[in-house]
Amino acid sequence: MSSSADAREQALEVAERLAPLGPVIVKRMFSGAGLSIDGVNFAFVIGGTLYFRVDDQSRPAYEAMGLEPFRYDRPGRTVTVGSYYEAPDEVFDDDEALCDHARAAWQAALTASRARPPKKPRAPRRRAAG
């Protein structure tokens, strides 16, 4: 099974455990799988690791637990994505803890999506005469 398929399988298992929060959608995301509620991405699985969206209020708790932000390699450098952190170990054994972290992650993602300026409408393409 490919790493993308493994990530999807793991994300589907997480989504099933998150049923109390409502319908969680799992979609392919790069070489992993993203989790969203109401169209808002709040977590993803990549490389066998579950990451949750964090904000300024939740990030210190993740850092205090010694958890790391998501990182990936680019040619000549490593990129750190400070808005997503590894899930704490407790979420793998405790559905209530998983739901609590996911709810907070969804709220952080929702707040971040509201803070972004709306996308500008794209100009229609011009067709070549011919």
PDB file of C-alpha atoms in Angstrom:
ATOM      1  CA  MET A   1       0.000   0.000   0.000  1.00  0.00           C
ATOM      2  CA  SER A   2       1.345   3.466  -0.869  1.00  0.00           C
ATOM      3  CA  SER A   3       2.012   6.054   1.809  1.00  0.00           C
ATOM      4  CA  SER A   4      -0.889   8.084   0.405  1.00  0.00           C
ATOM      5  CA  ALA A   5      -3.214   5.079   0.788  1.00  0.00           C
ATOM      6  CA  ASP A   6      -1.872   4.458   4.311  1.00  0.00           C
ATOM      7  CA  ALA A   7      -2.526   8.099   5.209  1.00  0.00           C
ATOM      8  CA  ARG A   8      -6.066   7.877   3.829  1.00  0.00           C
ATOM      9  CA  GLU A   9      -6.751   4.714   5.812  1.00  0.00           C
ATOM     10  CA  GLN A  10      -5.444   6.306   9.016  1.00  0.00           C
ATOM     11  CA  ALA A  11      -7.448   9.494   8.345  1.00  0.00           C
ATOM     12  CA  LEU A  12     -10.620   7.454   7.766  1.00  0.00           C
ATOM     13  CA  GLU A  13     -10.097   5.725  11.126  1.00  0.00           C
ATOM     14  CA  VAL A  14      -9.687   9.113  12.827  1.00  0.00           C
ATOM     15  CA  ALA A  15     -12.775  10.464  11.037  1.00  0.00           C
ATOM     16  CA  GLU A  16     -14.834   7.516  12.255  1.00  0.00           C
ATOM     17  CA  ARG A  17     -13.762   8.187  15.846  1.00  0.00           C
ATOM     18  CA  LEU A  18     -14.721  11.850  15.391  1.00  0.00           C
ATOM     19  CA  ALA A  19     -18.339  11.011  14.516  1.00  0.00           C
ATOM     20  CA  PRO A  20     -19.642  12.904  17.611  1.00  0.00           C
ATOM     21  CA  LEU A  21     -18.438  16.152  15.958  1.00  0.00           C
ATOM     22  CA  GLY A  22     -20.503  15.575  12.820  1.00  0.00           C
ATOM     23  CA  PRO A  23     -19.578  14.418   9.339  1.00  0.00           C
ATOM     24  CA  VAL A  24     -15.805  14.516   8.869  1.00  0.00           C
ATOM     25  CA  ILE A  25     -14.699  14.486   5.245  1.00  0.00           C
ATOM     26  CA  VAL A  26     -11.387  12.887   4.249  1.00  0.00           C
ATOM     27  CA  LYS A  27      -9.753  14.132   1.047  1.00  0.00           C
ATOM     28  CA  ARG A  28      -6.434  13.498  -0.631  1.00  0.00           C
ATOM     29  CA  MET A  29      -3.893  16.167   0.242  1.00  0.00           C
ATOM     30  CA  PHE A  30      -0.431  16.059  -1.326  1.00  0.00           C
ATOM     31  CA  SER A  31       0.962  12.681  -0.220  1.00  0.00           C
ATOM     32  CA  GLY A  32      -1.428  12.489   2.728  1.00  0.00           C
ATOM     33  CA  ALA A  33      -5.074  12.930   3.643  1.00  0.00           C
ATOM     34  CA  GLY A  34      -6.835  15.993   5.009  1.00  0.00           C
ATOM     35  CA  LEU A  35      -9.766  16.048   7.440  1.00  0.00           C
ATOM     36  CA  SER A  36     -12.461  18.714   7.298  1.00  0.00           C
ATOM     37  CA  ILE A  37     -15.811  19.608   8.806  1.00  0.00           C
ATOM     38  CA  ASP A  38     -18.167  21.939   6.922  1.00  0.00           C
ATOM     39  CA  GLY A  39     -15.454  22.552   4.326  1.00  0.00           C
ATOM     40  CA  VAL A  40     -12.897  23.699   6.903  1.00  0.00           C
ATOM     41  CA  ASN A  41      -9.663  21.679   7.042  1.00  0.00           C
ATOM     42  CA  PHE A  42      -8.567  21.151  10.632  1.00  0.00           C
ATOM     43  CA  ALA A  43      -6.176  18.199  10.499  1.00  0.00           C
ATOM     44  CA  PHE A  44      -4.225  15.959   8.175  1.00  0.00           C
ATOM     45  CA  VAL A  45      -2.313  12.706   8.181  1.00  0.00           C
ATOM     46  CA  ILE A  46       0.983  12.497   6.362  1.00  0.00           C
ATOM     47  CA  GLY A  47       3.911  10.154   6.812  1.00  0.00           C
ATOM     48  CA  GLY A  48       2.005   8.202   9.462  1.00  0.00           C
ATOM     49  CA  THR A  49       1.564  11.278  11.673  1.00  0.00           C
ATOM     50  CA  LEU A  50      -1.663  13.093  12.562  1.00  0.00           C
ATOM     51  CA  TYR A  51      -1.368  16.887  12.685  1.00  0.00           C
ATOM     52  CA  PHE A  52      -3.900  19.341  14.136  1.00  0.00           C
ATOM     53  CA  ARG A  53      -4.436  23.006  13.241  1.00  0.00           C
ATOM     54  CA  VAL A  54      -3.310  25.280  16.057  1.00  0.00           C
ATOM     55  CA  ASP A  55      -3.620  28.972  16.808  1.00  0.00           C
ATOM     56  CA  ASP A  56      -1.953  31.376  19.235  1.00  0.00           C
ATOM     57  CA  GLN A  57      -4.093  30.043  22.094  1.00  0.00           C
ATOM     58  CA  SER A  58      -3.516  26.308  21.509  1.00  0.00           C
ATOM     59  CA  ARG A  59       0.092  26.320  20.222  1.00  0.00           C
ATOM     60  CA  PRO A  60       1.707  26.786  23.679  1.00  0.00           C
ATOM     61  CA  ALA A  61       0.030  23.601  24.977  1.00  0.00           C
ATOM     62  CA  TYR A  62       1.411  21.602  22.046  1.00  0.00           C
ATOM     63  CA  GLU A  63       4.863  23.090  22.575  1.00  0.00           C
ATOM     64  CA  ALA A  64       4.698  22.338  26.320  1.00  0.00           C
ATOM     65  CA  MET A  65       4.033  18.673  25.458  1.00  0.00           C
ATOM     66  CA  GLY A  66       7.182  18.682  23.323  1.00  0.00           C
ATOM     67  CA  LEU A  67       5.240  18.233  20.082  1.00  0.00           C
ATOM     68  CA  GLU A  68       6.644  19.439  16.784  1.00  0.00           C
ATOM     69  CA  PRO A  69       5.134  21.513  13.984  1.00  0.00           C
ATOM     70  CA  PHE A  70       4.716  19.993  10.537  1.00  0.00           C
ATOM     71  CA  ARG A  71       7.903  20.189   8.465  1.00  0.00           C
ATOM     72  CA  TYR A  72       8.764  19.189   4.942  1.00  0.00           C
ATOM     73  CA  ASP A  73      11.900  19.356   2.842  1.00  0.00           C
ATOM     74  CA  ARG A  74      12.377  21.543  -0.189  1.00  0.00           C
ATOM     75  CA  PRO A  75      15.545  21.638  -2.239  1.00  0.00           C
ATOM     76  CA  GLY A  76      18.134  23.222   0.013  1.00  0.00           C
ATOM     77  CA  ARG A  77      15.883  23.921   2.993  1.00  0.00           C
ATOM     78  CA  THR A  78      13.283  22.623   5.413  1.00  0.00           C
ATOM     79  CA  VAL A  79       9.929  24.397   5.589  1.00  0.00           C
ATOM     80  CA  THR A  80       8.158  24.587   8.972  1.00  0.00           C
ATOM     81  CA  VAL A  81       4.382  25.031   9.004  1.00  0.00           C
ATOM     82  CA  GLY A  82       3.712  26.448  12.460  1.00  0.00           C
ATOM     83  CA  SER A  83      -0.063  26.297  12.094  1.00  0.00           C
ATOM     84  CA  TYR A  84      -0.142  22.470  12.300  1.00  0.00           C
ATOM     85  CA  TYR A  85       1.336  20.408  15.155  1.00  0.00           C
ATOM     86  CA  GLU A  86       1.685  16.702  15.831  1.00  0.00           C
ATOM     87  CA  ALA A  87      -1.226  15.206  17.720  1.00  0.00           C
ATOM     88  CA  PRO A  88      -0.490  14.240  21.324  1.00  0.00           C
ATOM     89  CA  ASP A  89      -0.238  10.520  22.105  1.00  0.00           C
ATOM     90  CA  GLU A  90      -3.341  10.644  24.317  1.00  0.00           C
ATOM     91  CA  VAL A  91      -5.624  11.056  21.281  1.00  0.00           C
ATOM     92  CA  PHE A  92      -4.767   7.579  20.015  1.00  0.00           C
ATOM     93  CA  ASP A  93      -6.100   5.881  23.151  1.00  0.00           C
ATOM     94  CA  ASP A  94      -8.897   8.234  24.226  1.00  0.00           C
ATOM     95  CA  ASP A  95     -11.785   9.176  21.930  1.00  0.00           C
ATOM     96  CA  GLU A  96     -12.808  12.045  24.200  1.00  0.00           C
ATOM     97  CA  ALA A  97      -9.305  13.554  24.047  1.00  0.00           C
ATOM     98  CA  LEU A  98      -9.298  13.079  20.256  1.00  0.00           C
ATOM     99  CA  CYS A  99     -12.631  14.906  19.958  1.00  0.00           C
ATOM    100  CA  ASP A 100     -11.456  17.707  22.274  1.00  0.00           C
ATOM    101  CA  HIS A 101      -8.277  18.305  20.246  1.00  0.00           C
ATOM    102  CA  ALA A 102     -10.143  18.036  16.940  1.00  0.00           C
ATOM    103  CA  ARG A 103     -12.833  20.480  18.114  1.00  0.00           C
ATOM    104  CA  ALA A 104     -10.149  22.999  19.134  1.00  0.00           C
ATOM    105  CA  ALA A 105      -8.312  22.450  15.834  1.00  0.00           C
ATOM    106  CA  TRP A 106     -11.510  22.984  13.854  1.00  0.00           C
ATOM    107  CA  GLN A 107     -12.200  26.181  15.804  1.00  0.00           C
ATOM    108  CA  ALA A 108      -8.634  27.419  15.113  1.00  0.00           C
ATOM    109  CA  ALA A 109      -9.046  26.640  11.412  1.00  0.00           C
ATOM    110  CA  LEU A 110     -12.458  28.286  11.297  1.00  0.00           C
ATOM    111  CA  THR A 111     -11.117  31.435  12.947  1.00  0.00           C
ATOM    112  CA  ALA A 112      -8.161  31.528  10.549  1.00  0.00           C
ATOM    113  CA  SER A 113     -10.428  31.101   7.519  1.00  0.00           C
ATOM    114  CA  ARG A 114     -12.612  34.008   8.669  1.00  0.00           C
ATOM    115  CA  ALA A 115      -9.559  36.216   9.159  1.00  0.00           C
ATOM    116  CA  ARG A 116      -8.380  35.768   5.558  1.00  0.00           C
ATOM    117  CA  PRO A 117      -9.494  38.368   3.071  1.00  0.00           C
ATOM    118  CA  PRO A 118     -11.977  37.036   0.523  1.00  0.00           C
ATOM    119  CA  LYS A 119     -10.553  35.781  -2.748  1.00  0.00           C
ATOM    120  CA  LYS A 120     -10.760  38.213  -5.622  1.00  0.00           C
ATOM    121  CA  PRO A 121     -12.997  37.055  -8.428  1.00  0.00           C
ATOM    122  CA  ARG A 122     -11.053  35.794 -11.391  1.00  0.00           C
ATOM    123  CA  ALA A 123     -11.359  37.656 -14.634  1.00  0.00           C
ATOM    124  CA  PRO A 124     -12.993  35.570 -17.353  1.00  0.00           C
ATOM    125  CA  ARG A 125     -10.616  34.077 -19.889  1.00  0.00           C
ATOM    126  CA  ARG A 126     -10.577  35.578 -23.300  1.00  0.00           C
ATOM    127  CA  ARG A 127     -11.061  33.159 -26.119  1.00  0.00           C
ATOM    128  CA  ALA A 128      -8.778  33.350 -29.066  1.00  0.00           C
ATOM    129  CA  ALA A 129     -10.478  34.482 -32.217  1.00  0.00           C
ATOM    130  CA  GLY A 130     -10.485  31.957 -34.866  1.00  0.00           C
TER     131      GLY A 130
END
